[in-house]
mmCIF file of C-alpha atoms in Angstrom:
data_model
loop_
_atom_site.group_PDB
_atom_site.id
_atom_site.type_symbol
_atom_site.label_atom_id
_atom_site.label_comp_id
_atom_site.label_asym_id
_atom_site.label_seq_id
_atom_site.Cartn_x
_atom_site.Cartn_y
_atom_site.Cartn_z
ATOM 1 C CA UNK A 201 25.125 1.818 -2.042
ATOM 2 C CA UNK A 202 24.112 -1.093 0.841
ATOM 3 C CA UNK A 203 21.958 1.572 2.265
ATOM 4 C CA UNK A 204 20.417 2.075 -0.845
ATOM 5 C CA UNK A 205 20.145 -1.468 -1.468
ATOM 6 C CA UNK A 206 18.621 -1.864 1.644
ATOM 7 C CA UNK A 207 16.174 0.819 1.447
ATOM 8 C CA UNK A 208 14.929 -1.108 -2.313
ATOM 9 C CA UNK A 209 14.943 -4.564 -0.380
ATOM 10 C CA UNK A 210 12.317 -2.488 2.342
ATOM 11 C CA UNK A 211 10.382 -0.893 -0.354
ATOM 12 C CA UNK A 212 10.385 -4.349 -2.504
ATOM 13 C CA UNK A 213 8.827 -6.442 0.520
ATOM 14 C CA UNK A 214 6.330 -4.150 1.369
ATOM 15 C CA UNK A 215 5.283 -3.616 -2.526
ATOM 16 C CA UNK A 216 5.472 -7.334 -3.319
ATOM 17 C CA UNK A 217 3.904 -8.505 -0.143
ATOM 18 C CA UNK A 218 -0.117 -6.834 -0.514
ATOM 19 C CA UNK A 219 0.312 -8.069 -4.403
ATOM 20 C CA UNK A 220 1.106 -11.569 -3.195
ATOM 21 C CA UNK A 221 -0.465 -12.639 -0.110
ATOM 22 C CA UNK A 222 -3.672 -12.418 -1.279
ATOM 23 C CA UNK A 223 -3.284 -13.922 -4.359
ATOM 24 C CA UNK A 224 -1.898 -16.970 -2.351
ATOM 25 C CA UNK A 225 -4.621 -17.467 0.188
ATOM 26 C CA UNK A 226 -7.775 -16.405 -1.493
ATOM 27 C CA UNK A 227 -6.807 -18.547 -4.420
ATOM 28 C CA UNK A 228 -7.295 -21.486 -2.285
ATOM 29 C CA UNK A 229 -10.020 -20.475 0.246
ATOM 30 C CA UNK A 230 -13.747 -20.994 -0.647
ATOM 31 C CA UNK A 231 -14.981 -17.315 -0.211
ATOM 32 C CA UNK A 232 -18.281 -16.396 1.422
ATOM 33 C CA UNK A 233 -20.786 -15.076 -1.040
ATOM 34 C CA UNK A 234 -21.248 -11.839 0.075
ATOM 35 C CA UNK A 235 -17.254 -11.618 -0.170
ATOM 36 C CA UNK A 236 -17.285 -12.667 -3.675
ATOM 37 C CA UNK A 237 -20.161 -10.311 -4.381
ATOM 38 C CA UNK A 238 -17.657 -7.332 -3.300
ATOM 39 C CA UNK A 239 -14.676 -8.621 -5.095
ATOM 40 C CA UNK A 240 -17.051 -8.781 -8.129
ATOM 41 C CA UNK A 241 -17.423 -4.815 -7.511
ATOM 42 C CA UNK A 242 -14.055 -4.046 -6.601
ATOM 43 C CA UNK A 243 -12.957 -3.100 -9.903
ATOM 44 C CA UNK A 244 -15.206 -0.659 -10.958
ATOM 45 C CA UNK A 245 -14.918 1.012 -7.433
ATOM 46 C CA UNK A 246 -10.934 1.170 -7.885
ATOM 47 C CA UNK A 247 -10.758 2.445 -11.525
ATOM 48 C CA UNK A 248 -12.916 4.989 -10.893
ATOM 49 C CA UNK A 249 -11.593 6.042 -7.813
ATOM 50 C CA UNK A 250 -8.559 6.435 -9.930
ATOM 51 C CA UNK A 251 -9.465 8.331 -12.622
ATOM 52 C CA UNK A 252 -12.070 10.802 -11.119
ATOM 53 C CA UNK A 253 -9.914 12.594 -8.693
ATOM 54 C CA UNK A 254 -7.141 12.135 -11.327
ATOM 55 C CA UNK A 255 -9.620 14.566 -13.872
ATOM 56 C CA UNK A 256 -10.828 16.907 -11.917
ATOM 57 C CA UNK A 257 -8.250 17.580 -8.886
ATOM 58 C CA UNK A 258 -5.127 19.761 -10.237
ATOM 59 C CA UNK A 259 -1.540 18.220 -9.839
ATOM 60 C CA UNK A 260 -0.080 20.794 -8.827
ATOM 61 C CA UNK A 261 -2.923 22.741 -6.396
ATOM 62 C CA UNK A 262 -4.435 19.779 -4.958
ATOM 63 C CA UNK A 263 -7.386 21.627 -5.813
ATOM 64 C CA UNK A 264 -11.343 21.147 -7.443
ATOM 65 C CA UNK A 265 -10.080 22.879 -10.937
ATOM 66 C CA UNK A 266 -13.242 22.394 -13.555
ATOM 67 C CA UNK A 267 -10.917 23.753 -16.146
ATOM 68 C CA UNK A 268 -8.658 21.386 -16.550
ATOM 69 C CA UNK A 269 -8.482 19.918 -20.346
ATOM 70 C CA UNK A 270 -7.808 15.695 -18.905
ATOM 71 C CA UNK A 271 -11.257 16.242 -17.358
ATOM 72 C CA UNK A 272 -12.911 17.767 -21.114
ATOM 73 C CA UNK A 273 -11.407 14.981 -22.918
ATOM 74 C CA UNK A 274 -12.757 12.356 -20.711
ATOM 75 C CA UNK A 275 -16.473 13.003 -21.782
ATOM 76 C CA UNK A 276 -15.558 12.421 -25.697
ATOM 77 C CA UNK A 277 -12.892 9.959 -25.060
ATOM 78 C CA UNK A 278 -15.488 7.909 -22.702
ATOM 79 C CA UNK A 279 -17.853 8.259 -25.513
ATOM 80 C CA UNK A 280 -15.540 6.944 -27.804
ATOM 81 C CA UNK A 281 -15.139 4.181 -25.196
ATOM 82 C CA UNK A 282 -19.036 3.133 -24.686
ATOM 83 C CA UNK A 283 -19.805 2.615 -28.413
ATOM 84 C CA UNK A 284 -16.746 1.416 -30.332
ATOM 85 C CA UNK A 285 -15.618 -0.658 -26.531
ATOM 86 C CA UNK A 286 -12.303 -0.820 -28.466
ATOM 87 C CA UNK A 287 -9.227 -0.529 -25.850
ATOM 88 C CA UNK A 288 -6.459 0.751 -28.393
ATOM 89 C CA UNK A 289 -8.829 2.751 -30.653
ATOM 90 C CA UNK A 290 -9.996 4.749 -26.984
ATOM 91 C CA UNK A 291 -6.114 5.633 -26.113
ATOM 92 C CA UNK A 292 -5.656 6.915 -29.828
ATOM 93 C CA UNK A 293 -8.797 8.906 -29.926
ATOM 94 C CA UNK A 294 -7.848 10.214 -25.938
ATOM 95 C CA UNK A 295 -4.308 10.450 -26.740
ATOM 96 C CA UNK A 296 -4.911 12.611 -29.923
ATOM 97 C CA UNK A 297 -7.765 14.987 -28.302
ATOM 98 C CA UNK A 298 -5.903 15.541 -25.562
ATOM 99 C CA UNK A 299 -3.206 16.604 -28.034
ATOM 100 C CA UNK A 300 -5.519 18.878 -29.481
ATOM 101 C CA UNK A 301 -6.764 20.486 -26.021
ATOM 102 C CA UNK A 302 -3.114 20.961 -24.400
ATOM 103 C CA UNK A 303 -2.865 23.698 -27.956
ATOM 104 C CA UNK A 304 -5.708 25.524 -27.191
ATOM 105 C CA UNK A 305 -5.005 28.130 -24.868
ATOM 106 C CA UNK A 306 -6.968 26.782 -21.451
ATOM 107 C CA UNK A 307 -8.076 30.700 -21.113
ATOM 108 C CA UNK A 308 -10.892 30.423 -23.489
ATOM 109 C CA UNK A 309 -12.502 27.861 -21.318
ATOM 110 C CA UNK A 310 -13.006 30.477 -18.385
ATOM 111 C CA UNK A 311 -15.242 32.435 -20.874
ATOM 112 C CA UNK A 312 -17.419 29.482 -21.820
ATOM 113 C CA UNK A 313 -18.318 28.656 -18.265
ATOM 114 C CA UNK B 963 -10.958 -22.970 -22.447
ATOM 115 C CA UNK B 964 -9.292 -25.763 -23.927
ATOM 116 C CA UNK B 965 -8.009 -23.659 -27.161
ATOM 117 C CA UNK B 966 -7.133 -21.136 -24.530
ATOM 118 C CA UNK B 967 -4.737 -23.453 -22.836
ATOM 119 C CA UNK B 968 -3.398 -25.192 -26.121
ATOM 120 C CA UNK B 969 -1.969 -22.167 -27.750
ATOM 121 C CA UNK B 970 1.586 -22.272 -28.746
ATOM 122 C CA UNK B 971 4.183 -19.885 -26.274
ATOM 123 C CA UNK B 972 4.231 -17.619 -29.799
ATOM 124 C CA UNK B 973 0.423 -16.890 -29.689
ATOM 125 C CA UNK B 974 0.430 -16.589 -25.952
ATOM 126 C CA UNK B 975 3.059 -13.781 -26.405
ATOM 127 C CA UNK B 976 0.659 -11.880 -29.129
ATOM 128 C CA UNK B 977 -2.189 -12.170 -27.362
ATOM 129 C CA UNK B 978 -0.560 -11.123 -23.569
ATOM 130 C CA UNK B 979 0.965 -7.960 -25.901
ATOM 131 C CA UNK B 980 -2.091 -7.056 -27.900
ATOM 132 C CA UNK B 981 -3.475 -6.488 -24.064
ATOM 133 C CA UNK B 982 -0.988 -5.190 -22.762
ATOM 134 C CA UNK B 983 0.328 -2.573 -25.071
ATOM 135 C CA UNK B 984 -1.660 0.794 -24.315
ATOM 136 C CA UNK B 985 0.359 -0.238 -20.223
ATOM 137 C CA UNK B 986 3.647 0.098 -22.050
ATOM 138 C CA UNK B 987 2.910 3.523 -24.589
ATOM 139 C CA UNK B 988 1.533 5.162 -21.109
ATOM 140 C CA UNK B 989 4.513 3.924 -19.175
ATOM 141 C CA UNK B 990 7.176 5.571 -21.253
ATOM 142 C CA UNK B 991 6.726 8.992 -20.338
ATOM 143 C CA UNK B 992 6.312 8.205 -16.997
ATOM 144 C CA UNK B 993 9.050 6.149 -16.711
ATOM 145 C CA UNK B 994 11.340 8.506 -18.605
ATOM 146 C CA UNK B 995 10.109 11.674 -16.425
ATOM 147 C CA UNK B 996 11.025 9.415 -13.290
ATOM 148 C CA UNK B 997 14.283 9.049 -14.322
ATOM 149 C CA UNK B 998 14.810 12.266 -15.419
ATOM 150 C CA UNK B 999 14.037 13.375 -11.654
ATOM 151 C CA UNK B 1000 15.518 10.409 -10.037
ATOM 152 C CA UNK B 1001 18.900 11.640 -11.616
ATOM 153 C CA UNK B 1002 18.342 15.088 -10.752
ATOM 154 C CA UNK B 1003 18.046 13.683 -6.878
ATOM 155 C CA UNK B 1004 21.176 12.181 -6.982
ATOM 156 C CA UNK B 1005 20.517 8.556 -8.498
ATOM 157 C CA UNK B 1006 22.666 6.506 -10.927
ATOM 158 C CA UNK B 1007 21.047 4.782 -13.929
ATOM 159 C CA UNK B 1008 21.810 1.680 -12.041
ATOM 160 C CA UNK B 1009 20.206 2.588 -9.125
ATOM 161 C CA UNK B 1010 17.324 4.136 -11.020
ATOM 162 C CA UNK B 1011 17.053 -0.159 -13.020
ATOM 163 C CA UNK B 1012 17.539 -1.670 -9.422
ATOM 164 C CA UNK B 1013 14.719 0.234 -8.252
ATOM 165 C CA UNK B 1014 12.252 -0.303 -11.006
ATOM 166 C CA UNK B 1015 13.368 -4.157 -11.218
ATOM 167 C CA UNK B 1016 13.157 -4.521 -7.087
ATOM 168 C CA UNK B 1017 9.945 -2.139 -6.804
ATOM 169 C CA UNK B 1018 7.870 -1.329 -9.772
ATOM 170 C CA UNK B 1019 5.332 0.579 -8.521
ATOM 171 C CA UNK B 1020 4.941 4.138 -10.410
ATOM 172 C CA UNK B 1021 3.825 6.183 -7.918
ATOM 173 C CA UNK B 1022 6.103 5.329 -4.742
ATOM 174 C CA UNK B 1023 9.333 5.367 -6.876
ATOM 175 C CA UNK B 1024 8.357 9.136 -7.727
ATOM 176 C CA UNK B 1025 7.431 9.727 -3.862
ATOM 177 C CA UNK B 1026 10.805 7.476 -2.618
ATOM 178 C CA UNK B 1027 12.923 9.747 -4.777
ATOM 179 C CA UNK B 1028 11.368 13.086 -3.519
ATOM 180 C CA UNK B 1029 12.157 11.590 -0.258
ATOM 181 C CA UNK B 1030 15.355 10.793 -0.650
ATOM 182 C CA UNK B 1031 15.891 14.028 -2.384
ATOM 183 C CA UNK B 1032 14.742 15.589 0.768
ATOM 184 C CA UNK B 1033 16.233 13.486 3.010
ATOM 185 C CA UNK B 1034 14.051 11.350 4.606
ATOM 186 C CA UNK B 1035 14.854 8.144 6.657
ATOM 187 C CA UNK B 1036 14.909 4.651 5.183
ATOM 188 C CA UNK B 1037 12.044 3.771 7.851
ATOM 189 C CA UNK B 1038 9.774 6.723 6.750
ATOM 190 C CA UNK B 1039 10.509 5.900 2.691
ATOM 191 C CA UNK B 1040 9.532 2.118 3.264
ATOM 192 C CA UNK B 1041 6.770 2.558 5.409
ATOM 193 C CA UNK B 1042 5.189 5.343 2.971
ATOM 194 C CA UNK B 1043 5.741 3.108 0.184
ATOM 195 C CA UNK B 1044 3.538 0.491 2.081
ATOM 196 C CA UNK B 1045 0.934 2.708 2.415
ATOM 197 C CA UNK B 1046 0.751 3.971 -0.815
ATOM 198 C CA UNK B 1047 0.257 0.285 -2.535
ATOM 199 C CA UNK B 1048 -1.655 -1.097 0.017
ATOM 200 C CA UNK B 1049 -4.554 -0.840 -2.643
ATOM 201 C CA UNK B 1050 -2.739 -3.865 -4.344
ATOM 202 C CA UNK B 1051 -4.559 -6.245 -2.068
ATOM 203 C CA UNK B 1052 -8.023 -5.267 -3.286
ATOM 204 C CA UNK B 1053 -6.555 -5.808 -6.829
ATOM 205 C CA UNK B 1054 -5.007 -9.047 -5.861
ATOM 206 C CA UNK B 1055 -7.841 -10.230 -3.959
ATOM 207 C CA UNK B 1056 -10.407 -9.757 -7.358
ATOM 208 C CA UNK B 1057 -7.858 -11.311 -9.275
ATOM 209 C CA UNK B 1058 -7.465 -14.437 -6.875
ATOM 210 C CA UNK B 1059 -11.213 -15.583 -7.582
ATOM 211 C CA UNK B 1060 -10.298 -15.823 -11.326
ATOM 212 C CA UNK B 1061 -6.507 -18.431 -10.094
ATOM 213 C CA UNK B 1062 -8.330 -20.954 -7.992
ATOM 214 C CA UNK B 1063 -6.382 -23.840 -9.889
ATOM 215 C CA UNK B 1064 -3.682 -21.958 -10.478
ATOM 216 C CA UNK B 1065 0.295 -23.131 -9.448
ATOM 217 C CA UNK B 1066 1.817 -21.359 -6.249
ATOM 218 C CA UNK B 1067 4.796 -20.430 -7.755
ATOM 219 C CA UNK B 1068 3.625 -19.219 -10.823
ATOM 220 C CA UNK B 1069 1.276 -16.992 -9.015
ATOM 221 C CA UNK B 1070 3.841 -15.814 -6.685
ATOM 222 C CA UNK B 1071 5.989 -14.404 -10.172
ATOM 223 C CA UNK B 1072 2.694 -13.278 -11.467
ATOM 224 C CA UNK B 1073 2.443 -11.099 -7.738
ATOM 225 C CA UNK B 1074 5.117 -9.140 -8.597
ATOM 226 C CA UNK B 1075 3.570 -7.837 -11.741
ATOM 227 C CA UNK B 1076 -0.022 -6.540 -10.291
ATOM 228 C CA UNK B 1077 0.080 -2.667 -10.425
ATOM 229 C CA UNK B 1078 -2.997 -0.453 -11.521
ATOM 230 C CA UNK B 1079 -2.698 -0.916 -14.992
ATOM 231 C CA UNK B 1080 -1.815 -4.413 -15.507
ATOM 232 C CA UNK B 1081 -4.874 -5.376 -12.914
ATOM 233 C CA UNK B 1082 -7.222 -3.624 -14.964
ATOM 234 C CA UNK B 1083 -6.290 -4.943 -18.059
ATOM 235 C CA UNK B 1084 -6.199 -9.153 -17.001
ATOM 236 C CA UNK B 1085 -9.405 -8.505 -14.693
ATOM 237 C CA UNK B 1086 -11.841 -8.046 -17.464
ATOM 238 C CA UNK B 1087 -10.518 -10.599 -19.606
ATOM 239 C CA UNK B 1088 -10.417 -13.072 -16.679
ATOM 240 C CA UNK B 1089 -13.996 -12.194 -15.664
ATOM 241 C CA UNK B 1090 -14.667 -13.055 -19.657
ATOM 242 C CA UNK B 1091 -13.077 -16.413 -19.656
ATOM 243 C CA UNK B 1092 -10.729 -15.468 -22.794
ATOM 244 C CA UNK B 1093 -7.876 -15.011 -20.159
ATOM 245 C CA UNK B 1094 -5.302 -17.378 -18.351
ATOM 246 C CA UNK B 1095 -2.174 -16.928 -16.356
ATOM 247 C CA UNK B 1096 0.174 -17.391 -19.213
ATOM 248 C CA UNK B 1097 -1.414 -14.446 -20.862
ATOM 249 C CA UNK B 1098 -2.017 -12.199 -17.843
ATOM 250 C CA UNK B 1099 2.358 -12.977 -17.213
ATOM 251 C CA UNK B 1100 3.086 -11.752 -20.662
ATOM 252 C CA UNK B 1101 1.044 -8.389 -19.839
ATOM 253 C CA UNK B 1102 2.714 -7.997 -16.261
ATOM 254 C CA UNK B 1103 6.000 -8.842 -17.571
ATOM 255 C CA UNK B 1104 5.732 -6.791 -20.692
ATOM 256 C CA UNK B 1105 4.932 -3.669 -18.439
ATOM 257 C CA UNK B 1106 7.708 -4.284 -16.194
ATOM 258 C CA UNK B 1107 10.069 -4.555 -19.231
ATOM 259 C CA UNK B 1108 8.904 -1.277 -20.345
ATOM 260 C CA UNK B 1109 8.985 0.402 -17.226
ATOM 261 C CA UNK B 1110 12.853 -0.815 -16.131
ATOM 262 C CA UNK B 1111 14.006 0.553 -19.848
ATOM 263 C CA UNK B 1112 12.421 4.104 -19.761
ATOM 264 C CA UNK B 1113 13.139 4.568 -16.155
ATOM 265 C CA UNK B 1114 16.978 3.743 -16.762
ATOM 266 C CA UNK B 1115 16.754 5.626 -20.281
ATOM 267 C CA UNK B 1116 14.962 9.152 -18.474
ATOM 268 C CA UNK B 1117 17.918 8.423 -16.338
ATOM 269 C CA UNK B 1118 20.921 7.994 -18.411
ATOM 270 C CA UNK B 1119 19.454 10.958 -21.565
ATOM 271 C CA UNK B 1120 16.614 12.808 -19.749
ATOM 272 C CA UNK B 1121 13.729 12.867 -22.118
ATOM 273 C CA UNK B 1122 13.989 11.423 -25.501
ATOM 274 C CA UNK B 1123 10.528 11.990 -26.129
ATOM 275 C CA UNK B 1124 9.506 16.010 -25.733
ATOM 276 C CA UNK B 1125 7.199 17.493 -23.432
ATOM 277 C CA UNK B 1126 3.699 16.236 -24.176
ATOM 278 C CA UNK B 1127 4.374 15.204 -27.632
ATOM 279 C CA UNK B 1128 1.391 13.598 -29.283
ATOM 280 C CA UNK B 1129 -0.582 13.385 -26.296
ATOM 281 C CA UNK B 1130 1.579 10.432 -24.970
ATOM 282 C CA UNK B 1131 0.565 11.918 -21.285
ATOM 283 C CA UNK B 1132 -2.960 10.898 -21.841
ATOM 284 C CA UNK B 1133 -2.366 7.152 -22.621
ATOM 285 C CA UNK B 1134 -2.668 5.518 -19.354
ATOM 286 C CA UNK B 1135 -6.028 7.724 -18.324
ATOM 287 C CA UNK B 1136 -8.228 7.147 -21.969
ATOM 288 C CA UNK B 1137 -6.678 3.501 -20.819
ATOM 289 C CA UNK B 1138 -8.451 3.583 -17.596
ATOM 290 C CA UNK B 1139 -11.332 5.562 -18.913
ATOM 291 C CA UNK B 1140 -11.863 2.353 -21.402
ATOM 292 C CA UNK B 1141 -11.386 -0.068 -18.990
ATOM 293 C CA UNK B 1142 -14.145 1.413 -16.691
ATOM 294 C CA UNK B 1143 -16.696 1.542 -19.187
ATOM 295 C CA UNK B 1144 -16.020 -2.358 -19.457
ATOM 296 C CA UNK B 1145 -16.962 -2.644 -15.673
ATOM 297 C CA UNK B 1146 -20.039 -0.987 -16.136
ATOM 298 C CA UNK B 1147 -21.965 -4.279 -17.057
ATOM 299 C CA UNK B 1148 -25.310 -3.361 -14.737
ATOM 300 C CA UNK B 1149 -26.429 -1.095 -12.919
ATOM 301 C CA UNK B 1150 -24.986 -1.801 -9.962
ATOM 302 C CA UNK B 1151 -21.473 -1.743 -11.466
ATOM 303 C CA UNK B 1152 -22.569 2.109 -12.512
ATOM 304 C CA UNK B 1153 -23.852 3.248 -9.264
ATOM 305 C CA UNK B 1154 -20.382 1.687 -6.968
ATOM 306 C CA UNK B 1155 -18.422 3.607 -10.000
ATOM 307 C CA UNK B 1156 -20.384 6.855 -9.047
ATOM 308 C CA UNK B 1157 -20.006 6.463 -5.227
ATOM 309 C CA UNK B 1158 -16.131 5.595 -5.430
ATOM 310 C CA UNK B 1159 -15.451 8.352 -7.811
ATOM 311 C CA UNK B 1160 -17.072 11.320 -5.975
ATOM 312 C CA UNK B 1161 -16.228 9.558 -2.514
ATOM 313 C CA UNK B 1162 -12.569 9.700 -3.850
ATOM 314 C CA UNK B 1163 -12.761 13.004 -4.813
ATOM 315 C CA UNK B 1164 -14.408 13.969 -1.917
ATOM 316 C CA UNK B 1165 -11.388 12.061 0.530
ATOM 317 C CA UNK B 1166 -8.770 13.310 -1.932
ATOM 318 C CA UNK B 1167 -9.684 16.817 -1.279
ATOM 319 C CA UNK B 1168 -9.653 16.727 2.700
ATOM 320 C CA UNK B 1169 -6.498 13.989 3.092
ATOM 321 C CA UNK B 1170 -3.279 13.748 2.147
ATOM 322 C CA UNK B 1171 -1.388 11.179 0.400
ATOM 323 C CA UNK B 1172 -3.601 8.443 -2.132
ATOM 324 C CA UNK B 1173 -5.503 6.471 1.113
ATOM 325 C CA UNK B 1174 -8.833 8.106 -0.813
ATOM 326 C CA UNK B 1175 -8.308 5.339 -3.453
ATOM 327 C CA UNK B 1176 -8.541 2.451 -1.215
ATOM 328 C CA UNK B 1177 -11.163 4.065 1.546
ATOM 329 C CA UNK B 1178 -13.246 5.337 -1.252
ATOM 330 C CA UNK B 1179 -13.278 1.586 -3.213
ATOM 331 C CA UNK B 1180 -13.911 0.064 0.217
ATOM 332 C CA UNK B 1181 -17.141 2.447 0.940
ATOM 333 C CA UNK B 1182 -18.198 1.984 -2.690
ATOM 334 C CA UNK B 1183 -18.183 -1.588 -3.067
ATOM 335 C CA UNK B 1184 -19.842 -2.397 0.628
ATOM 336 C CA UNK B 1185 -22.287 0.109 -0.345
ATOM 337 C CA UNK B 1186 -22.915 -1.776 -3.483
ATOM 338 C CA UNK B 1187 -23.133 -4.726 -1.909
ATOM 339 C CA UNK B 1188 -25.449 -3.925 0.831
ATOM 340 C CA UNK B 1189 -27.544 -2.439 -1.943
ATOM 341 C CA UNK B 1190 -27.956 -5.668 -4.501
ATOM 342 C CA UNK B 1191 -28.580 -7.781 -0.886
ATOM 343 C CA UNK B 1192 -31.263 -5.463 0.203
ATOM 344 C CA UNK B 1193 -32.992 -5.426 -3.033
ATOM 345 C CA UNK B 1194 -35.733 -7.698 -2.736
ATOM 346 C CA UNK B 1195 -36.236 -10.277 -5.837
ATOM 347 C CA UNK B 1196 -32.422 -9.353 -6.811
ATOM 348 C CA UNK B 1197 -30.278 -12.546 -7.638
ATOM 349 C CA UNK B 1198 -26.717 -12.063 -6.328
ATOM 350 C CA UNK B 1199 -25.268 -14.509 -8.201
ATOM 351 C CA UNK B 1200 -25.302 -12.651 -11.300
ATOM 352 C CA UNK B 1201 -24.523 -9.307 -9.387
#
């Protein structure tokens, strides 16, 4: 158990200290403009660099897979998203089509494209 | 901003949870399928709490514990964990812009909340003004909550929820799918989307572990940038 604990205390610092150390010094720094300009585009860079590979690349293959149904339900679901821009009704609406897709047998798919 | 900062600690509470609930719905399976294999490797529930509480970061508890289940060294589990959230400094860095005035302490305790989901929730609402740090705590906080519970539930009962019931599995990415189209304010914010996403793809198909996410944000948003500075006529400041 104080290896254990040990091994968390390692794992903690090195989680805790990217999450805090800029949060400590930027906060107080005056930031170039360019800098801020980047920061400003940060977020839409990271969430999508999230989700993309997260729809299309397979869990388990580490493959391209086209098939899969998270990657179908993103195109109704980020419809959904665009006109109502409603957080909880999007994660319903995904959360229920998704639903949906995981009882339709994938196989059909292959057929249609 | 004023009626922001006057609220009572009740409304402060409602409004930090009306953001912050789709994070806790996605984190319960999650959580309760990391327990589940965290006790198959060998963990007690109190070990499984102590990590979520001293941790909390989704994705390295799941690779510490296949680790540990295989054996790896304490060096090689800690120094793989600080890889794989070394993408919280971009996160933290886009949030600092938003806490200039904001008290040290506080903002070290709010730290230990940034993860994926909880950054993309406060961001936007910070960018919109109709966010403070009381708020963005409650969301971090609320998360973490969440997250300690199902972890130490998945590992005391397995799953109390079945296999993909309701399409549970899907909460966190039509979360993040949201979420993204609230970035998309301009153009710009479109095109860095487009470059990070297929970038990411691209890196996540030719290198191992999750590096893509922070070398494919880095490429995107330079690229962006260089783009909106190069554009003659362009006015950054509303980039």
């Amino acid at each position: 158990m104080a290896d254990y604990l040990l091994l968390l205390v390692g794992m903690g610092l090195v989680t805790y200290l990217p999450r805090w150390l800029p949060l400590h010094y930027l906060s107080r720094q005056s930031l170039p403009e360019w800098f801020v300009q980047w920061l400003e585009l940060i977020p839409a860079a990271i969430l999508s660099a999230l989700l993309l590979p997260a729809l299309i690349i397979g869990g388990d293959t580490g493959r391209l897979d086209l098939l899969r149904p998270e990657l179908w339900v993103a195109l109704p679901t980020f419809a959904f998203a665009w006109w109502t821009r409603s957080l909880g009704g999007t994660v319903v609406v995904g959360m229920l089509l998704f639903w949906l897709a995981e009882k339709v047998d994938p196989q059909w798919l292959a057929w249609v494209g | 901003m004023t009626s922001i900062s006057s609220a009572s600690r009740s409304t402060v509470i409602k409004d930090g949870l009306n953001a912050g609930w789709p994070i806790c719905l996605g984190y319960l399976p999650i959580g309760m399928a990391f327990g589940v294999l965290a006790q198959k490797a060998g963990l007690s529930a109190i070990q499984i709490g102590l990590m979520s509480i001293l941790v909390f970061a989704g994705s390295a508890q799941f690779i510490a514990v296949a680790m540990l289940a295989a054996g790896a060294s304490a060096p090689a589990i800690i120094t793989t964990t600080f890889v794989v959230n070394l993408r919280h400094v971009l996160m933290s860095s886009a949030l600092a812009v938003y806490l200039r005035a904001a008290h040290r302490g506080v903002l070290a305790l709010f730290a230990y909340g940034v993860t994926d989901e909880s950054f993309a929730v406060n961001l936007p609402r910070f960018h919109a003004h109709t966010w403070n740090l009381p708020r963005a705590m409650v969301v971090n906080h609320a998360a973490n909550l969440v997250w300690f519970f199902s972890t130490v539930t998945g590992g005391i009962g397995g799953r109390f929820i079945p296999e993909g019931a309701l399409g549970i599995d899907y909460a966190l990415i039509a979360m993040f799918i949201c979420l993204l189209v609230f970035q998309l304010r301009k153009r710009i914010h479109l095109l860095t989307a487009l470059i990070a996403g297929l970038s990411a793809v691209g890196l996540a198909l030719v290198i191992p572990g999750n590096s893509y996410i922070v070398i494919a944000s880095i490429i995107a948003a330079t690229t962006g940038v260089i783009i909106q500075r190069s554009r003659p006529g362009s006015n950054p400041k509303n980039g």
